[in-house]
GROMACS .gro file of C-alpha atoms in nm:
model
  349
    1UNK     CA    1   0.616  -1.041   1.676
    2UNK     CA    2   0.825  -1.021   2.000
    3UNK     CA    3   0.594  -0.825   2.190
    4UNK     CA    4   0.227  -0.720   2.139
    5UNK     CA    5   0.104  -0.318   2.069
    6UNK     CA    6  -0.046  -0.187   2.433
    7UNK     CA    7  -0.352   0.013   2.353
    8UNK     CA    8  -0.528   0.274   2.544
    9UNK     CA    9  -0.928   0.308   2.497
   10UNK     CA   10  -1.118   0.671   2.637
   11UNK     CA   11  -1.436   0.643   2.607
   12UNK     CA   12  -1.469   0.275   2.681
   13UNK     CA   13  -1.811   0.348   2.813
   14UNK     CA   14  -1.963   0.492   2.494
   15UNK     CA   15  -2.078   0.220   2.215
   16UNK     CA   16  -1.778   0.334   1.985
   17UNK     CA   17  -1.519   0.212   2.288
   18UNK     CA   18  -1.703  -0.127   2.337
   19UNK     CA   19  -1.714  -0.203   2.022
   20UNK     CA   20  -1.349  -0.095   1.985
   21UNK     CA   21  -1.295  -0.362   2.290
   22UNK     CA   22  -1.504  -0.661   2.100
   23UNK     CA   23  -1.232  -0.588   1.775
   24UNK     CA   24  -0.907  -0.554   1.970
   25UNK     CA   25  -0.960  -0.840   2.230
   26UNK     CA   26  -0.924  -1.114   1.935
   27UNK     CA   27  -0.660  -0.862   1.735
   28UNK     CA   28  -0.310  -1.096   1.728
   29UNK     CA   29  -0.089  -0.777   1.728
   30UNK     CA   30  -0.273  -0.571   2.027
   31UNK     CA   31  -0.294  -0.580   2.366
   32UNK     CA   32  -0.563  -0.360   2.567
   33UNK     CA   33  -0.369  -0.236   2.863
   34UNK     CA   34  -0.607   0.078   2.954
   35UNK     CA   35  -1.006   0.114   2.949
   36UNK     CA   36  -1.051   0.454   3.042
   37UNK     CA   37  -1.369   0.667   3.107
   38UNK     CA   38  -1.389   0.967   3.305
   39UNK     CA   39  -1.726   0.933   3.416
   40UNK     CA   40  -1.751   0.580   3.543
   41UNK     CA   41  -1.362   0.595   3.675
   42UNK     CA   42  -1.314   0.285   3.940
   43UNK     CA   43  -1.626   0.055   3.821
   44UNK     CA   44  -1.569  -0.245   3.653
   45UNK     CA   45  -1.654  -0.183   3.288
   46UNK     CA   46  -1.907  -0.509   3.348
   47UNK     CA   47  -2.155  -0.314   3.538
   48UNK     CA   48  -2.254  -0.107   3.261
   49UNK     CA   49  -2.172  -0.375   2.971
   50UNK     CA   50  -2.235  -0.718   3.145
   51UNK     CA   51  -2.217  -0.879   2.874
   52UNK     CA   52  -1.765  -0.831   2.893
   53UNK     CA   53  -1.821  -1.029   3.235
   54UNK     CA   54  -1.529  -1.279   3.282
   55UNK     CA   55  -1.401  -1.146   2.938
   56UNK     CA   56  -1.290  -0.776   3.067
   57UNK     CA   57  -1.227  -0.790   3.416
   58UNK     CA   58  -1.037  -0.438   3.427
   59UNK     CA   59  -1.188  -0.166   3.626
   60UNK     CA   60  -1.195   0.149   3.419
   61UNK     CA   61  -0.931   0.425   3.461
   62UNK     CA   62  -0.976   0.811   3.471
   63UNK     CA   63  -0.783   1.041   3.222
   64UNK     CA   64  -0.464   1.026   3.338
   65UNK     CA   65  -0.117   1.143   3.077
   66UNK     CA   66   0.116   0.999   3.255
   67UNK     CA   67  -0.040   0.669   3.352
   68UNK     CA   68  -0.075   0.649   2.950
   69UNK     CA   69   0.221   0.708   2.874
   70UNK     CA   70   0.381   0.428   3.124
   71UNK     CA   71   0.067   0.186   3.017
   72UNK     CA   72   0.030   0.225   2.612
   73UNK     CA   73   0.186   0.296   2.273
   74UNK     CA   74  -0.137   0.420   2.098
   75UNK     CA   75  -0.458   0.541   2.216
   76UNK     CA   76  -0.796   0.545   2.089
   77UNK     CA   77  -1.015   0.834   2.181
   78UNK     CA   78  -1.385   0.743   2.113
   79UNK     CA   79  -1.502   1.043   2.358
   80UNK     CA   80  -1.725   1.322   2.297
   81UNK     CA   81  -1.630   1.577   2.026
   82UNK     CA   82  -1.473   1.860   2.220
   83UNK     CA   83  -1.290   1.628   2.416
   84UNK     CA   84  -0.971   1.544   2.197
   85UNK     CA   85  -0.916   1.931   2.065
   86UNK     CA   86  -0.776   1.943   2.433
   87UNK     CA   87  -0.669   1.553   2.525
   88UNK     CA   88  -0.520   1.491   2.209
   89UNK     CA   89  -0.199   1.700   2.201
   90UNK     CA   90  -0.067   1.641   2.547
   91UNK     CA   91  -0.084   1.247   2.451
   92UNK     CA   92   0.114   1.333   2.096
   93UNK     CA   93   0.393   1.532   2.310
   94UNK     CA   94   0.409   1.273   2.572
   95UNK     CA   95   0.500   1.009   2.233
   96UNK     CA   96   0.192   0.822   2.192
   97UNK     CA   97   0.006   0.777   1.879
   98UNK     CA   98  -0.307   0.871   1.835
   99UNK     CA   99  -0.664   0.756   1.640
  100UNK     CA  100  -0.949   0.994   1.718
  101UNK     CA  101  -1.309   0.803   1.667
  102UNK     CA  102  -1.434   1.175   1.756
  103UNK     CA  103  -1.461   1.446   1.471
  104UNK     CA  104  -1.213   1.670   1.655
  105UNK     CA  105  -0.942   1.665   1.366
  106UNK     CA  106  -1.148   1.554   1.068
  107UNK     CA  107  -1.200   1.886   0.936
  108UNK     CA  108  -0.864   2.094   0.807
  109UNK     CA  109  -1.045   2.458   0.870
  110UNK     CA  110  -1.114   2.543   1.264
  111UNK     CA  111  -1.356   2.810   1.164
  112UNK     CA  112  -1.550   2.508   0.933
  113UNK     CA  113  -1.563   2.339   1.237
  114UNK     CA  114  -1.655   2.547   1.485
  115UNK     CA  115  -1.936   2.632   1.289
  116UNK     CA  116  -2.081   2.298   1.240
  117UNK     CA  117  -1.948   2.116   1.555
  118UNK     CA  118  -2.041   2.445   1.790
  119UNK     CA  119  -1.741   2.368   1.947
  120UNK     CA  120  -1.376   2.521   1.991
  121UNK     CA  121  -1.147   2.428   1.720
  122UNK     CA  122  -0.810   2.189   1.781
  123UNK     CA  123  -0.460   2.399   1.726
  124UNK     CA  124  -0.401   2.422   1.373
  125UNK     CA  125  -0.081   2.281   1.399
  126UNK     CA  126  -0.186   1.931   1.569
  127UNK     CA  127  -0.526   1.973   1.245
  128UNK     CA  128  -0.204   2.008   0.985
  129UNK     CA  129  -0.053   1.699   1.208
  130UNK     CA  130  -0.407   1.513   1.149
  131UNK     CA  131  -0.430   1.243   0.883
  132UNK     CA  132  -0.734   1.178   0.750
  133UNK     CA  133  -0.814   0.804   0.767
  134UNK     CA  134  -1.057   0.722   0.491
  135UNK     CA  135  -0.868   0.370   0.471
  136UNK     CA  136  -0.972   0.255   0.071
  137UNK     CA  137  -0.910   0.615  -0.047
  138UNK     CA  138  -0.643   0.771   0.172
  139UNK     CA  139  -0.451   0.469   0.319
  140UNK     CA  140  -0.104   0.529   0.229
  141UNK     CA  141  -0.185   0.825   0.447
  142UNK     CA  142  -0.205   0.639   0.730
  143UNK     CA  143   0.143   0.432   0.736
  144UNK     CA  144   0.320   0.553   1.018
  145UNK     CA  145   0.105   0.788   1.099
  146UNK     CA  146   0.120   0.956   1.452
  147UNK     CA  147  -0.230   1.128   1.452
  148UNK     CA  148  -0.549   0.967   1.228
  149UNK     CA  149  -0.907   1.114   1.235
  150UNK     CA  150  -1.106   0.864   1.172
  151UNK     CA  151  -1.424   0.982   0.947
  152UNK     CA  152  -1.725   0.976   1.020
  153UNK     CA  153  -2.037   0.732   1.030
  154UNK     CA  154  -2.176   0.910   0.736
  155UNK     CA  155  -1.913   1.048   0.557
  156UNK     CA  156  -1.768   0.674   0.534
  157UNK     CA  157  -2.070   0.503   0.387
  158UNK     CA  158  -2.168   0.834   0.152
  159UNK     CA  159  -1.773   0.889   0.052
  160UNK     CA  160  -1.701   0.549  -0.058
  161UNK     CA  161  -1.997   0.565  -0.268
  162UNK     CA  162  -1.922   0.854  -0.475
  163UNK     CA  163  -1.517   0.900  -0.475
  164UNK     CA  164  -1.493   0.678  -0.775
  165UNK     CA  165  -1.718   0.919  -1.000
  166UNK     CA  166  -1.562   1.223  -0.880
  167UNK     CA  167  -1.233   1.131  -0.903
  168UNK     CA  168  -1.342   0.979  -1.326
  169UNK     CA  169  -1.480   1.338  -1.357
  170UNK     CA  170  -1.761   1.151  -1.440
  171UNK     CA  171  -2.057   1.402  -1.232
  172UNK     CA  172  -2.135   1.717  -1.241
  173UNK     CA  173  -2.018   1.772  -0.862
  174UNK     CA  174  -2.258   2.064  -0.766
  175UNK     CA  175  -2.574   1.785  -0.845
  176UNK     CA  176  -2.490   1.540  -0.579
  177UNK     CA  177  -2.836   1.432  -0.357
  178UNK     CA  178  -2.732   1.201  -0.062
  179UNK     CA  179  -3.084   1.043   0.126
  180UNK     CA  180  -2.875   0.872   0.456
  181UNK     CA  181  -3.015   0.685   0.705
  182UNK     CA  182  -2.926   0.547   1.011
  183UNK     CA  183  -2.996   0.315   1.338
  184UNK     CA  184  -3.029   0.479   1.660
  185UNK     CA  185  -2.670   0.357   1.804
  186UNK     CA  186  -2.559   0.638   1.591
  187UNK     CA  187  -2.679   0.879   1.870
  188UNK     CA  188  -2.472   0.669   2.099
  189UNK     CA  189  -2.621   0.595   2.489
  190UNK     CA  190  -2.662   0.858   2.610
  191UNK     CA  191  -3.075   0.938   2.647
  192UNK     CA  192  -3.321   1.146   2.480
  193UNK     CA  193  -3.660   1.173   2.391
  194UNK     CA  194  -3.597   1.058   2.043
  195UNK     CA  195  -3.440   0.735   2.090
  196UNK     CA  196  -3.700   0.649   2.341
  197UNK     CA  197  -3.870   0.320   2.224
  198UNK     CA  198  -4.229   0.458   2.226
  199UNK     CA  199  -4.070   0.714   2.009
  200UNK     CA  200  -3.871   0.534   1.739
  201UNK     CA  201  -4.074   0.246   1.716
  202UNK     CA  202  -4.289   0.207   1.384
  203UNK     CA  203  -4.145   0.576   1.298
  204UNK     CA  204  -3.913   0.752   1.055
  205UNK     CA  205  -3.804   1.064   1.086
  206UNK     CA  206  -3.548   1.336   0.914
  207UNK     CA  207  -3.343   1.526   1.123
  208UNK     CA  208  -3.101   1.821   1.123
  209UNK     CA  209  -3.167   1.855   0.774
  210UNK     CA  210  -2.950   2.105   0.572
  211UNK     CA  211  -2.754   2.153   0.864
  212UNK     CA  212  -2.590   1.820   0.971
  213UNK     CA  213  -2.230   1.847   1.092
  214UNK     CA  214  -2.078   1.575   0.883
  215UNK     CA  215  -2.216   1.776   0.531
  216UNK     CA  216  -1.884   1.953   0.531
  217UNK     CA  217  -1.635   1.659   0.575
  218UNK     CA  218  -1.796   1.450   0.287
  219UNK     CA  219  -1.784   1.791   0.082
  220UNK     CA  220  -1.399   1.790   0.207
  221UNK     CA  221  -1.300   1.486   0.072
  222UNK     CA  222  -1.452   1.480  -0.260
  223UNK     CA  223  -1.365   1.786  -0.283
  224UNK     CA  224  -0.980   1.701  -0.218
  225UNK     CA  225  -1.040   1.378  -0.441
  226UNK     CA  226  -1.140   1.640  -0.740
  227UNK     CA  227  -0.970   1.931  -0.708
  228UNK     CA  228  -1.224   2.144  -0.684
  229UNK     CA  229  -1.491   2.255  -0.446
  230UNK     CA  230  -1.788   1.973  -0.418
  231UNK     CA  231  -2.141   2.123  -0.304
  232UNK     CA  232  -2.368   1.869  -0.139
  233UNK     CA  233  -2.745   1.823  -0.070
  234UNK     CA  234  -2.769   1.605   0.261
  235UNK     CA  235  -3.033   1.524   0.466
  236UNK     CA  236  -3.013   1.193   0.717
  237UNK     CA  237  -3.333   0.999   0.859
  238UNK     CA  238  -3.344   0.791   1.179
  239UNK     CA  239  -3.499   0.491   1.136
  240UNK     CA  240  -3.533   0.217   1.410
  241UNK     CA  241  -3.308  -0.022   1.415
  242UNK     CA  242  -2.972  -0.041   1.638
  243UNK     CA  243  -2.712  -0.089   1.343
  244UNK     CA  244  -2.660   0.031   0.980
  245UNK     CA  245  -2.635   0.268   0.797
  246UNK     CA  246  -2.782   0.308   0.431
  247UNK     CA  247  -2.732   0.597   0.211
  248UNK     CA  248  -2.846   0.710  -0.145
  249UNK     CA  249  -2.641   0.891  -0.348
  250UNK     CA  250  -2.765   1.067  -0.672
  251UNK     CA  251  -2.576   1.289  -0.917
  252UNK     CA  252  -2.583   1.410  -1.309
  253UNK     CA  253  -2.369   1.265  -1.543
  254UNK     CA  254  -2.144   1.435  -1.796
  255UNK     CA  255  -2.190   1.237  -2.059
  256UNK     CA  256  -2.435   0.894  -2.174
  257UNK     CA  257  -2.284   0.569  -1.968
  258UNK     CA  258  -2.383   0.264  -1.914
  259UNK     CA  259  -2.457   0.009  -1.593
  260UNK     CA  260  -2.149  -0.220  -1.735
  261UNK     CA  261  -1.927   0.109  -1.766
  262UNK     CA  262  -2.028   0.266  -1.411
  263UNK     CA  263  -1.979  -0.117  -1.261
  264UNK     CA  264  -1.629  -0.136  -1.393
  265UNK     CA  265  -1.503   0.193  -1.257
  266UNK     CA  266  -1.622   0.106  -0.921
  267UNK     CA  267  -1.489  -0.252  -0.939
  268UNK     CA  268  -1.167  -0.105  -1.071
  269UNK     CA  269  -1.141   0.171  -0.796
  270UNK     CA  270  -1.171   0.006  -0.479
  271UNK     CA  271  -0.977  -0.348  -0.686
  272UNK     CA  272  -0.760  -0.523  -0.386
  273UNK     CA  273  -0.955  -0.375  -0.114
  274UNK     CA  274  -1.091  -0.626   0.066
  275UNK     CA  275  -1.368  -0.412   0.243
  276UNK     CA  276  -1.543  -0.277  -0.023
  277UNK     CA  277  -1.806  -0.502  -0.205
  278UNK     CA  278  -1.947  -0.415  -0.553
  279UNK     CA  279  -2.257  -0.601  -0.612
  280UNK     CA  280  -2.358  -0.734  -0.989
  281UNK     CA  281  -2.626  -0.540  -1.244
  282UNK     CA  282  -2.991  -0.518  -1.035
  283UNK     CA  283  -2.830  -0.603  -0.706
  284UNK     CA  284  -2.838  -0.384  -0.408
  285UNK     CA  285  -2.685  -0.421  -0.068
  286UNK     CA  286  -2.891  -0.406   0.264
  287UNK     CA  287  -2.751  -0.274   0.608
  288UNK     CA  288  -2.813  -0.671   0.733
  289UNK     CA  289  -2.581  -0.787   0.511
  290UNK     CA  290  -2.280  -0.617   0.690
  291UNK     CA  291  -2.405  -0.617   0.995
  292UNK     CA  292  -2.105  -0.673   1.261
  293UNK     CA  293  -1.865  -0.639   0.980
  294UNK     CA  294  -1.591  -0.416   0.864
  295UNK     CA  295  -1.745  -0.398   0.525
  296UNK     CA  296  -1.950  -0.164   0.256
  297UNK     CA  297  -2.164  -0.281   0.031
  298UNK     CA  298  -2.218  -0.042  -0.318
  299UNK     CA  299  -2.445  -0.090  -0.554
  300UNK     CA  300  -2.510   0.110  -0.843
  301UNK     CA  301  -2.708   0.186  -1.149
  302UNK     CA  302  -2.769   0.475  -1.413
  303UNK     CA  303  -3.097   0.608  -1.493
  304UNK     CA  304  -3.065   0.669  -1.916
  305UNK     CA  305  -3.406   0.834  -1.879
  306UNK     CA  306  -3.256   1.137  -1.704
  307UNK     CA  307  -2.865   1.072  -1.724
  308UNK     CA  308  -2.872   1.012  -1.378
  309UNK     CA  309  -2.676   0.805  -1.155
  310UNK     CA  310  -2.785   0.635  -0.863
  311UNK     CA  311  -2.538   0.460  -0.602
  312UNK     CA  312  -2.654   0.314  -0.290
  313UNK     CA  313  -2.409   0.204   0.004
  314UNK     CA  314  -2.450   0.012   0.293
  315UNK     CA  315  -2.236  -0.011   0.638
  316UNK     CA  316  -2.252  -0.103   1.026
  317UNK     CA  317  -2.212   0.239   1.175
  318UNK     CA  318  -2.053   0.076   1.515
  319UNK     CA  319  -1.797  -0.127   1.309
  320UNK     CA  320  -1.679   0.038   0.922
  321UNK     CA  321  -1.828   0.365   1.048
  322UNK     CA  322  -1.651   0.390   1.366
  323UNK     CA  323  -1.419   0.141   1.532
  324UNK     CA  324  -1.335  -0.132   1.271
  325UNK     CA  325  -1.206   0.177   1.051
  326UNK     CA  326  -1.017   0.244   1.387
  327UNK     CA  327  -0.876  -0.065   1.397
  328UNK     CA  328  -0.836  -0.052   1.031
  329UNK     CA  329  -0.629   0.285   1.084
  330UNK     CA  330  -0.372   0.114   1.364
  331UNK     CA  331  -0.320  -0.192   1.134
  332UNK     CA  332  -0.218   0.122   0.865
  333UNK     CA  333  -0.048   0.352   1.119
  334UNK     CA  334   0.139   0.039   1.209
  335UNK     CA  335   0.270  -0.112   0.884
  336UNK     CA  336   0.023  -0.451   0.962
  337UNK     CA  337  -0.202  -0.577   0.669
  338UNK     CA  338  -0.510  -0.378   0.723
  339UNK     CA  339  -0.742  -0.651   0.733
  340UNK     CA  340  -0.553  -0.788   1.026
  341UNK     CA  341  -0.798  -0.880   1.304
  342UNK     CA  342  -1.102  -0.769   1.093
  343UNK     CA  343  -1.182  -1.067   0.851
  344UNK     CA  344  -1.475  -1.202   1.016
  345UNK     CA  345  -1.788  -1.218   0.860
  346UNK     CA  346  -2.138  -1.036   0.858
  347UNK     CA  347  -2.331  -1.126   1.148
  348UNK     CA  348  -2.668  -1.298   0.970
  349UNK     CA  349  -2.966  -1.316   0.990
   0.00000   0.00000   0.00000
């Protein structure tokens, strides 16, 4: 390459944008010209993450078009949801691309969103713009792409488990059970009794149960996968830890199958994508075992008792749930191998 892609992060503050940082600083094709945040605007991005000392020496712009626009090609918004609907099309019409970390654009309907999110919707013209950037599933999506929502956390670990028996007709989709749970980075930093340490520690707890806000973009894309509408039990549990998430996934069958059978379809599915790991008969993945990494881990076996199947799937939130799918996205968006600066492996133990 002649020249190197400038990128643009808002929301460098947040653990999505340093993480996003950590995977582009070592990316060959990418060069961070802009960490932005609104809030800490003229700090050096080392006094809140000291830990970039000597390695990110930029102090951190405020929100500003223009200054985009002269300074990057694409920009990555891991802000707030709410935050894009209104950021997002004044960077497409100044001609910059786009990946939104946030969960602005995932959702096609305004009034689905607005309902779950509680917040305004984007302009249905810039949601019909949005691609949705479920790499392993939607990736030819993604080439050349202007705009990509990136999914969800949750969606990402829970989708990736079950798109491979939805789109084999092999469920009955109105029987799907997901049991998620997640470390506490999830909530990001900002604070709350919850995530206190007094709180968390040597605890497990369920939260927004029957009403989380990512229940309607899994139901989206399995529905889309299908071709018809998907109906979903989800509840998610915080557990403490800092990184992972693991979730459960449990649905009828239409028909007797096997463990070999169910194995083969998922090795078959997700065959030449480098991300996905399908672990042998009796084997099951654990959030340490991807921890750091860009990859899921799926394991799965069928209960003949009660013609039930049971797939569990394991990611790092930070990373496959939020910005190594990012990075993922731009390597997509950009015509680059998608593994490009994201082979490293698990961090272990």
């Amino acid at each position: 390459m002649n020249s190197k892609t400038k990128v643009a992060i808002i929301g460098s503050t947040g653990y999505g944008g340093v993480e996003l940082i950590r995977l582009l600083l070592t990316h060959p094709n990418v060069e961070i010209s802009s960490v932005i945040s609104s809030s800490s605007a003229g700090a050096p991005i080392a006094e809140g993450y000291p830990h970039l000392a000597q390695i990110v020496t930029d102090r951190l712009d405020g929100i500003d078009v223009e200054e985009m626009k002269r300074k990057a090609d694409v920009v990555f918004l891991a802000a707030p949801h709410g935050v894009s609907t209104e950021l997002t099309p004044k960077l497409l019409d100044a001609g910059l691309k786009v990946v939104d970390v946030s969960g602005d654009y995932r959702l096609k309907s305004g009034e689905v969103y607005e309902k779950w999110y509680k917040h305004k919707p984007a302009d249905p013209a810039y949601l019909a713009k949005a691609v949705y950037g479920l790499a392993e599933v939607f990736g030819d999506d993604s080439k050349g792409a202007d705009l990509i929502a990136n999914p969800g956390c949750f969606p990402t670990a829970t989708t990736l488990g079950l798109v491979p028996l939805v789109a084999a007709g092999w469920i009955d989709n109105r029987s799907i059970i997901v049991d998620a749970k997640t470390g506490v980075s999830g909530a990001g930093r900002g604070l709350g009794l919850t995530y206190h340490y007094s709180e968390i520690n040597e605890n497990l707890l369920a939260y927004k149960v029957n009403r989380h806000q990512h229940t309607p973009e899994i139901e989206q894309v399995l529905g889309r996968v299908s071709g018809e509408e998907v109906i979903i039990s989800f509840t998610t549990h915080l557990v403490p830890m800092t990184r992972g998430i693991l979730a459960t996934c449990y649905a009828n069958l239409n028909q007797k199958r096997t463990d070999e059978e169910a194995l083969e379809l998922f090795r078959q599915y997700y065959e030449g994508r480098k991300f996905v790991r399908i672990r042998d008969k009796g084997k099951w993945p654990a959030t340490k075992e991807v921890l750091g990494s860009n990859y899921c881990d799926i394991g799965v076996s069928i209960d003949e008792r009660t013609n039930r199947i049971t797939v569990v799937s394991v990611i790092d939130n930070l990373v496959k749930g939020a910005a190594g799918q990012a990075v993922q996205n731009l390597n997509l968006m950009m015509g680059w191998d998608e593994t490009t600066g994201l082979l490293f492996s698990p961090v272990y133990p």
